[in-house]
mmCIF file of C-alpha atoms in Angstrom:
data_model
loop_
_atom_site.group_PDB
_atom_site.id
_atom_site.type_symbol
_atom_site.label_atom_id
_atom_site.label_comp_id
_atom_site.label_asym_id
_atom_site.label_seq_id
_atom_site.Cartn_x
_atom_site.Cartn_y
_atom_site.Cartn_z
ATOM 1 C CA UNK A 927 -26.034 19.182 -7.631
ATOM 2 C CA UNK A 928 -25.166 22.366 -8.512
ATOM 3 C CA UNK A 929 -22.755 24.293 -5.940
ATOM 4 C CA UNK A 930 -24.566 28.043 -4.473
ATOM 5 C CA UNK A 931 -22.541 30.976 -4.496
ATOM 6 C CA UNK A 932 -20.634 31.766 -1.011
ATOM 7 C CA UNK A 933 -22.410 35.076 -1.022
ATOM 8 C CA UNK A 934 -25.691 33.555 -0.600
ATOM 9 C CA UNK A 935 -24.765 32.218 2.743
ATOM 10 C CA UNK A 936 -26.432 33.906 6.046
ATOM 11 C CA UNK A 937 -23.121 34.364 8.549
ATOM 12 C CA UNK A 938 -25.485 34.315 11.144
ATOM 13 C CA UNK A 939 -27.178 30.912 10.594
ATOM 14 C CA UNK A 940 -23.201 29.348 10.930
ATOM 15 C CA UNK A 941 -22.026 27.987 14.013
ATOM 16 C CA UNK A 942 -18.612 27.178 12.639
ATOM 17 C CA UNK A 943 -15.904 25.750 15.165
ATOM 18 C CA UNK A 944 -13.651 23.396 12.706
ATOM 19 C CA UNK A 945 -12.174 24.565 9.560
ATOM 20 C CA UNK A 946 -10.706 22.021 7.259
ATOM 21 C CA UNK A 947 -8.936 23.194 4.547
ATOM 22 C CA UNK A 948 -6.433 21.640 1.567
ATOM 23 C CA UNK A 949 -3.007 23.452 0.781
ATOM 24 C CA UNK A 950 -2.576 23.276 -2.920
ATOM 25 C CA UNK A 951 -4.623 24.626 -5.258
ATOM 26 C CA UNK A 952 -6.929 25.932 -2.609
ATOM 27 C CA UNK A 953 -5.210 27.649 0.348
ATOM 28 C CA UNK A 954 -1.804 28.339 -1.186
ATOM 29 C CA UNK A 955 -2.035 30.815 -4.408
ATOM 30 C CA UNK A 956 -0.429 28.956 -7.758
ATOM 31 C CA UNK A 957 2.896 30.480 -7.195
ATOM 32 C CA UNK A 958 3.033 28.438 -3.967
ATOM 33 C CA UNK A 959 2.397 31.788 -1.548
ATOM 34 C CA UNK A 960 -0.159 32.380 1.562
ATOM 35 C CA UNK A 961 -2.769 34.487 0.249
ATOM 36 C CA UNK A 962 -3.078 38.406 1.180
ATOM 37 C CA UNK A 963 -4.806 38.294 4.931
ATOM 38 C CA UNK A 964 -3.886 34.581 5.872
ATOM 39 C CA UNK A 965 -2.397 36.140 8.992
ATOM 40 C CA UNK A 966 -5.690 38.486 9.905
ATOM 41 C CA UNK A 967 -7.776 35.476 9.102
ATOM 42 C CA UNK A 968 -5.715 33.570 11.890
ATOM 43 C CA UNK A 969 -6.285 35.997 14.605
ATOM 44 C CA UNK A 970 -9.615 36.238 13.433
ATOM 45 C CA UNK A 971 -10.186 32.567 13.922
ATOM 46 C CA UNK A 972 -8.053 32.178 17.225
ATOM 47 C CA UNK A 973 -10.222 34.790 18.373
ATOM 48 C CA UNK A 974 -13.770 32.673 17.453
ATOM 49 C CA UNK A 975 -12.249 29.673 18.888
ATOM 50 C CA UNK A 976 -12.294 27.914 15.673
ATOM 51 C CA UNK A 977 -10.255 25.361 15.281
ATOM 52 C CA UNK A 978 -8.306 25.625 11.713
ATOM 53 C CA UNK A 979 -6.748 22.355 10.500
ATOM 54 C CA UNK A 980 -4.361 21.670 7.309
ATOM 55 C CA UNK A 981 -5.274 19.104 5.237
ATOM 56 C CA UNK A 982 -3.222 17.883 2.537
ATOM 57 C CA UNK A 983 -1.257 15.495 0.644
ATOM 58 C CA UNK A 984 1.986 16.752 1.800
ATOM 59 C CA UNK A 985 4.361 15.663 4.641
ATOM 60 C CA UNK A 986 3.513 16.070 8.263
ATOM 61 C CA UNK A 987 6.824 17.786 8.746
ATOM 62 C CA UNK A 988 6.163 20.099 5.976
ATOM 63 C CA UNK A 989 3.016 21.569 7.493
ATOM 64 C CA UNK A 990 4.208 21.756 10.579
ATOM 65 C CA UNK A 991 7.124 23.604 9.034
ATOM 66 C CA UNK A 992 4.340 26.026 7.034
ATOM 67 C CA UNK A 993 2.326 26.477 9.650
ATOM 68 C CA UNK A 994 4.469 27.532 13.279
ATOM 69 C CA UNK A 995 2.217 28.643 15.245
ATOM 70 C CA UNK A 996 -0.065 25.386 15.115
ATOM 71 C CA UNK A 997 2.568 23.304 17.248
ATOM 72 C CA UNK A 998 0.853 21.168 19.277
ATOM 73 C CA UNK A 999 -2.072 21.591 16.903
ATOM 74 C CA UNK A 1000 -4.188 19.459 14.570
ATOM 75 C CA UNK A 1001 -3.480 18.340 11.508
ATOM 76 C CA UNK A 1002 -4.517 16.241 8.905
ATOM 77 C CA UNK A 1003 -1.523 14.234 6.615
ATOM 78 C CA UNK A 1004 -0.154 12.254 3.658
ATOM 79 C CA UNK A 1005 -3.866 12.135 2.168
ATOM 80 C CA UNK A 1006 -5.272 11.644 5.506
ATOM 81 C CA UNK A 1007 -2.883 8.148 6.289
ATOM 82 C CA UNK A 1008 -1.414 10.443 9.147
ATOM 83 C CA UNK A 1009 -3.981 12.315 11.664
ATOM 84 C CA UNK A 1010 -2.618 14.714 14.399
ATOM 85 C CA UNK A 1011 -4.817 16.484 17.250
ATOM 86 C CA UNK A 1012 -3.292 18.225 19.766
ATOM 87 C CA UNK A 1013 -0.176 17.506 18.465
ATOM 88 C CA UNK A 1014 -0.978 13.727 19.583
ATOM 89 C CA UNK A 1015 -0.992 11.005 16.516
ATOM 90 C CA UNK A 1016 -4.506 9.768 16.273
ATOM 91 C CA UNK A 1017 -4.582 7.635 13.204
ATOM 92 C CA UNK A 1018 -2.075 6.404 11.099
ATOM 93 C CA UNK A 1019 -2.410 3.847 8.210
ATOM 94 C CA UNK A 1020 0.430 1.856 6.358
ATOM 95 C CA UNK A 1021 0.966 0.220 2.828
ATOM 96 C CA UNK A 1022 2.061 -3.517 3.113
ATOM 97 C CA UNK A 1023 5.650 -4.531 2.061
ATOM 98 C CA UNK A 1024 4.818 -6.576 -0.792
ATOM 99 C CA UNK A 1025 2.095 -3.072 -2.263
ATOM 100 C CA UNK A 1026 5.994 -1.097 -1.336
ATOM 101 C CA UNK A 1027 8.114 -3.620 -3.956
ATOM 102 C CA UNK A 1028 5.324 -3.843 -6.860
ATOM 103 C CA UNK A 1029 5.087 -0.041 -7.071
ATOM 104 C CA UNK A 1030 8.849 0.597 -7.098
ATOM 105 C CA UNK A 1031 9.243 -2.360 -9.865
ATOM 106 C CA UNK A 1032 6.541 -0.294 -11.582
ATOM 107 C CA UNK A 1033 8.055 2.642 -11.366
ATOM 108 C CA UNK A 1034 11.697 1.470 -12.148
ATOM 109 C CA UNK A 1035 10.464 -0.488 -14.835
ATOM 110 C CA UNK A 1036 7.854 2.223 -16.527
ATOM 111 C CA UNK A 1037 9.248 3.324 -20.484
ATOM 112 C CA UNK A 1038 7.998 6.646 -21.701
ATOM 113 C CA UNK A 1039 7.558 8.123 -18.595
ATOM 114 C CA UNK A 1040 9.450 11.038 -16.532
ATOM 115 C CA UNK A 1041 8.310 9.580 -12.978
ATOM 116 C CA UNK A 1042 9.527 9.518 -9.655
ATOM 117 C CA UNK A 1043 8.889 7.612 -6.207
ATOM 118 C CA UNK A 1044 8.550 8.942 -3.260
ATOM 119 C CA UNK A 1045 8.245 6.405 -0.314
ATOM 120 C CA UNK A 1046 6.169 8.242 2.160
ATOM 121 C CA UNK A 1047 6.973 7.471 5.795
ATOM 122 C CA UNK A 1048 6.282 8.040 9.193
ATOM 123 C CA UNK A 1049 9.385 9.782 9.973
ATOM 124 C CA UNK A 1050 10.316 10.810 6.665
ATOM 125 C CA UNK A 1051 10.127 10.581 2.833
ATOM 126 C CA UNK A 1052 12.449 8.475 0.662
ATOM 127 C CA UNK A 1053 13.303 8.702 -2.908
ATOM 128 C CA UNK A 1054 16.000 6.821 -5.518
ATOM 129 C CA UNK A 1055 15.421 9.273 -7.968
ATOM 130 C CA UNK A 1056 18.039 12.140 -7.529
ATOM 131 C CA UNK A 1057 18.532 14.498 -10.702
ATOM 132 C CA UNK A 1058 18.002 17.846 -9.389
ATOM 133 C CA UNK A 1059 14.657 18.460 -11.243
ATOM 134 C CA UNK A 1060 12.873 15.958 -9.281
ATOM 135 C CA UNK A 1061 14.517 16.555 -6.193
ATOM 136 C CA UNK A 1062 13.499 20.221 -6.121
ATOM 137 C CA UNK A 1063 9.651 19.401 -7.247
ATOM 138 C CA UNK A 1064 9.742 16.576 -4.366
ATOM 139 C CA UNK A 1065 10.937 18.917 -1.617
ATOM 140 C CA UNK A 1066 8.138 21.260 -2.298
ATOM 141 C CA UNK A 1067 6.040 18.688 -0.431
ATOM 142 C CA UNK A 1068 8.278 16.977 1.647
ATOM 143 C CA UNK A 1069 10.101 18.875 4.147
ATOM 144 C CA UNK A 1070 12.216 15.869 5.299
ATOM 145 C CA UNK A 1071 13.472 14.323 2.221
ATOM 146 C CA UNK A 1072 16.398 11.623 1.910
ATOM 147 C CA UNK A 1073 17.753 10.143 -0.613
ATOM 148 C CA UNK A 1074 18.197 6.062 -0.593
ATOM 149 C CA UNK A 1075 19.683 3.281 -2.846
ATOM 150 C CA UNK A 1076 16.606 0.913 -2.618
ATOM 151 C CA UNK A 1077 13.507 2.339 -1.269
ATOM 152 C CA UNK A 1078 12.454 -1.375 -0.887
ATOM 153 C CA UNK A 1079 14.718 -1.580 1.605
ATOM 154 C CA UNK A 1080 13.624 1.554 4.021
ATOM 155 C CA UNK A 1081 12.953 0.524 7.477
ATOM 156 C CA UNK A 1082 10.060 3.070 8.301
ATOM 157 C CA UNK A 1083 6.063 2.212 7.545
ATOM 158 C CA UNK A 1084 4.861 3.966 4.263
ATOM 159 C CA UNK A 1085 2.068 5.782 4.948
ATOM 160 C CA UNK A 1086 1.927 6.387 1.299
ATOM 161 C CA UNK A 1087 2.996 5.927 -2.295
ATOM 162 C CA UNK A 1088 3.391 9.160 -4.478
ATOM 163 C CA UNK A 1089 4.858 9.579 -8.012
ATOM 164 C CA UNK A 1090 5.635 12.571 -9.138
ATOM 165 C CA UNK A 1091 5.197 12.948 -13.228
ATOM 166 C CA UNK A 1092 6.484 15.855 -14.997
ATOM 167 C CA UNK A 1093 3.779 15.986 -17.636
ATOM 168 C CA UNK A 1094 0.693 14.074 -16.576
ATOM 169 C CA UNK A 1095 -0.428 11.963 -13.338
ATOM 170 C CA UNK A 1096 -3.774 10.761 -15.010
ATOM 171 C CA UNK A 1097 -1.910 9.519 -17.751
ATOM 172 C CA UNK A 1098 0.339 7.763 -15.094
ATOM 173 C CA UNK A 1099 -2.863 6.057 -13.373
ATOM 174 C CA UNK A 1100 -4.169 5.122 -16.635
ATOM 175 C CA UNK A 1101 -1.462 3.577 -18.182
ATOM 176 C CA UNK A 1102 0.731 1.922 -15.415
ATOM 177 C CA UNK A 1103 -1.833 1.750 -12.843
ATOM 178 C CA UNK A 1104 -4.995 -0.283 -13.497
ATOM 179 C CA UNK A 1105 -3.714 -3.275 -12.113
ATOM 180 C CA UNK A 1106 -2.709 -1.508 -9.065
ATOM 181 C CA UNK A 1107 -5.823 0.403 -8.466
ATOM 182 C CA UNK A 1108 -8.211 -3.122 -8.368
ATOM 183 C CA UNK A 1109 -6.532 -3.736 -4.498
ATOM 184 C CA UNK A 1110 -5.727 -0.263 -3.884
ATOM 185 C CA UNK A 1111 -6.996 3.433 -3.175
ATOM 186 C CA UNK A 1112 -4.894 5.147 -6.353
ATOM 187 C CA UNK A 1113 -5.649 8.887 -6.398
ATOM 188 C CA UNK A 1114 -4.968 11.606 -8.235
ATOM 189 C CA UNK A 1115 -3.970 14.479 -6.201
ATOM 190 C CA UNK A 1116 -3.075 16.872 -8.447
ATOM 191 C CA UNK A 1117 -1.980 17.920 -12.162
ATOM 192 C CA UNK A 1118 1.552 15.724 -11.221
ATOM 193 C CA UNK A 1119 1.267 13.513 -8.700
ATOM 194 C CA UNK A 1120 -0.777 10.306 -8.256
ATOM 195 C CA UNK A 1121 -1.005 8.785 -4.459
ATOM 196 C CA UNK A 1122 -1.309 5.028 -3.523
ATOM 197 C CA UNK A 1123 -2.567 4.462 -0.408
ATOM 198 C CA UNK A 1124 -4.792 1.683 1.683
ATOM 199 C CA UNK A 1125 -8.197 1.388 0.203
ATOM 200 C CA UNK A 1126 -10.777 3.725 2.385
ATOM 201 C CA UNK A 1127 -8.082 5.910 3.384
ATOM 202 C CA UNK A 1128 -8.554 9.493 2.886
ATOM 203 C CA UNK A 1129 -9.158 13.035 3.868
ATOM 204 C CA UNK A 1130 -12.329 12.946 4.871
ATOM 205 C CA UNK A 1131 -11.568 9.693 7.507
ATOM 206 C CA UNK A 1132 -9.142 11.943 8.745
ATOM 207 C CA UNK A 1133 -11.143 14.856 9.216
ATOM 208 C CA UNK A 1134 -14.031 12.636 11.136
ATOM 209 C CA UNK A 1135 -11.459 11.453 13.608
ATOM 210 C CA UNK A 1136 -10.841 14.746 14.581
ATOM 211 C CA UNK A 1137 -14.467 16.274 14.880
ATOM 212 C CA UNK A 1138 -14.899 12.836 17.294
ATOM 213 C CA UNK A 1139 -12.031 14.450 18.900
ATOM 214 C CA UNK A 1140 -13.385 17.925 19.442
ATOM 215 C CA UNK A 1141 -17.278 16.991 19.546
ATOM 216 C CA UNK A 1142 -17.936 18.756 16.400
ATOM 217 C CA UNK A 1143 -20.420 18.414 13.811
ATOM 218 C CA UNK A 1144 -20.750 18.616 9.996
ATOM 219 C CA UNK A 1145 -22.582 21.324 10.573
ATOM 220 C CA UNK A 1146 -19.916 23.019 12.491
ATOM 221 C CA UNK A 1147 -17.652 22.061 9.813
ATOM 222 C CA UNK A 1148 -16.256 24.186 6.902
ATOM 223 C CA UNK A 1149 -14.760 22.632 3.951
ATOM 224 C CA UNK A 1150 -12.582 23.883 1.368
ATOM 225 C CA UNK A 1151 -10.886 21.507 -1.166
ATOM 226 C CA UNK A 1152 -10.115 21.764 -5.336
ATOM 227 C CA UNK A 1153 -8.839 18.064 -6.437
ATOM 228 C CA UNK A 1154 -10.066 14.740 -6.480
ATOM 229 C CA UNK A 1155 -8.111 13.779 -3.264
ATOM 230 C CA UNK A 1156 -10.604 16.251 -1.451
ATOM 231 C CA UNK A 1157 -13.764 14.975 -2.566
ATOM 232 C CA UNK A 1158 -14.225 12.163 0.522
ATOM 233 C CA UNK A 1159 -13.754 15.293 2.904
ATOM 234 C CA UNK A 1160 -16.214 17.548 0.906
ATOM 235 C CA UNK A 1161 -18.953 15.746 2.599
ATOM 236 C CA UNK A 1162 -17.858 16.149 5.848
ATOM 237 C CA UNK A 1163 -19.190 19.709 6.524
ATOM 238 C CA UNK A 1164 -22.543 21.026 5.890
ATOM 239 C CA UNK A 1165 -20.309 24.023 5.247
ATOM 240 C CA UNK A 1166 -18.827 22.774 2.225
ATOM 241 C CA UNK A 1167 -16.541 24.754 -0.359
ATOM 242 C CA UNK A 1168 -15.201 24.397 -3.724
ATOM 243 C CA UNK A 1169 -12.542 26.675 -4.621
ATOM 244 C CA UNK A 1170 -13.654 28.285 -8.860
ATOM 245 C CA UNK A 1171 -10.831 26.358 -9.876
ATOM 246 C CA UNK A 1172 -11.510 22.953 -8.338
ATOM 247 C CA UNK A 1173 -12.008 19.898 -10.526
ATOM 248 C CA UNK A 1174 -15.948 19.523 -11.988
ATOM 249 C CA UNK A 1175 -16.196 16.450 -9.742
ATOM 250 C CA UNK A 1176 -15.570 18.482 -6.639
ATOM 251 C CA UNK A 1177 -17.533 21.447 -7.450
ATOM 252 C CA UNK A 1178 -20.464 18.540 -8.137
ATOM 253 C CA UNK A 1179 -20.148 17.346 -4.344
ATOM 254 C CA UNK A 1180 -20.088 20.616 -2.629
ATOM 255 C CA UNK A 1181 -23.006 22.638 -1.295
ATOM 256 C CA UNK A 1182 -20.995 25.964 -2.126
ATOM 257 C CA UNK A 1183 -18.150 28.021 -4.560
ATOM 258 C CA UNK A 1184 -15.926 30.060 -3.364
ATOM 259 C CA UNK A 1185 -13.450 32.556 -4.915
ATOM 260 C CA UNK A 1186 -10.647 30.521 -6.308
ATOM 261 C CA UNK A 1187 -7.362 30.231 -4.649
ATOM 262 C CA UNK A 1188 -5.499 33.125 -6.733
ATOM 263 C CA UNK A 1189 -8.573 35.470 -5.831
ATOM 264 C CA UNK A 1190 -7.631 34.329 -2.296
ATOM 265 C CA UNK A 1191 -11.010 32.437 -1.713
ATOM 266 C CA UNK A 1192 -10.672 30.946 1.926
ATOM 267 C CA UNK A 1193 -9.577 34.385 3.136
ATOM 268 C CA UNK A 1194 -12.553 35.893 1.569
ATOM 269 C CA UNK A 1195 -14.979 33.560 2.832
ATOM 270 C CA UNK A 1196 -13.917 32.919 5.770
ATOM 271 C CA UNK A 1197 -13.839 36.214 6.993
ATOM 272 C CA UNK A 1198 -17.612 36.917 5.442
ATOM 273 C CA UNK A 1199 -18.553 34.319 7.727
ATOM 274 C CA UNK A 1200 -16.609 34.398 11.304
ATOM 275 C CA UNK A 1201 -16.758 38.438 10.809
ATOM 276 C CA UNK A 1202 -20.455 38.739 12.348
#
């Protein structure tokens, strides 16, 4: 399929009450900033009545901590292992004990690679790993952030598994992972990191809990996502977005391009659309 341009879309054939969108690479400009007119487009959509939900790979603390004024709000977690609506938990989803110890053996064990673990829990993120290089990379995402002697010995579910690699997280999958990924969901969320989660757990189970929760429908849905951990929640909204810059395999599954995130694409269309 090939993706139509944003600019072909009527704003008057949308009905659009539930806006999903990733962080990284899609929201958030490379340098890491809120694009220009983030906070116009949120009065904008508080005045619609359109709910606008978070959905990433990072911490729930973290995007609670970006986002202050959704307290209480919705929000989708950790890859979609942690759900939030109405600032109730709705879903969560946790990696065994035995999944926990194989990955950090993996990890501690791996030669020729500059990797780090970080146990993702339900009240916080763990790591061993604690040279300042990693440390400051890891607290981009992770907004409560401990360091441990043995993260096989944290006493809080892992919702997730992420390693952080400072020059490539596909080679990480493909070289240490295989074995791994035959029982497990391993996806690469980004240019560094690599999640391990449950198998079927994702984004887009996330974002279907919450339009059961709000009695929305993918065609009241708007989607924007770039990386491979999007492409499950691309097909959740009939209103579906790939930012320019999104992996081929995501700009395959959605029914539309938009701007990419430096050109401040969700702004743009988002506005085209809830402006009429």
């Amino acid at each position: 399929m090939t993706a139509a341009s944003w600019t072909t879309i009527d704003p008057a054939a949308t009905d659009i009450q539930l806006v999903v969108c990733d962080m990284d690479g899609t929201l958030l400009t490379t340098a890491g900033h809120f694009p220009e007119g983030f906070d116009e487009l949120r009065e904008l959509v508080r005045a619609r009545g359109v709910t606008f939900v978070p959905a990433s790979g990072r911490q729930l603390a973290t995007l609670e901590h970006m986002f202050p004024g959704l307290e209480g709000g919705s929000f989708v977690a950790e890859n979609g292992s942690i759900v939030v609506h109405n600032g109730e938990v709705i879903s969560t989803t946790s990696v065994d004990r035995d999944t926990v110890t194989r990955v950090v053996a993996t990890v501690r064990e791996a030669e020729g690679f500059d990797i780090g673990l970080v146990y993702c829990g339900v009240n916080g993120a763990y790591v061993e790993r604690t040279d300042d290089a990693f440390l400051a990379e890891a607290s981009k995402y992770y907004a409560k952030l401990d360091v441990v002697d043995d993260l096989t010995h944290v006493d809080d579910p892992a919702l997730k598994l992420a390693i952080f690699d400072f020059t490539s997280s596909q080679a990480v999958a493909d070289a240490l992972l295989g074995d791994l990924a035959k029982s497990l969901q391993v996806v690469v969320s980004s240019a560094n990191w690599v999640d391990i989660m449950v198998p079927g757990v994702h984004k887009g189970l996330g974002v279907r809990a919450l339009q059961e929760a709000l009695s929305v429908t993918a065609a009241q849905t708007a989607v924007f996502g770039d990386y491979l951990n999007d492409f499950d929640m691309i097909s959740t909204g009939d209103w579906s977005f790939a930012m320019a810059n999104a992996h081929p395999d995501v700009l395959a599954e959605a029914n539309y391009v938009a701007p990419s995130n430096d050109e401040f694409g969700v702004v743009r269309v988002l506005t085209y659309l809830l402006s009429s």
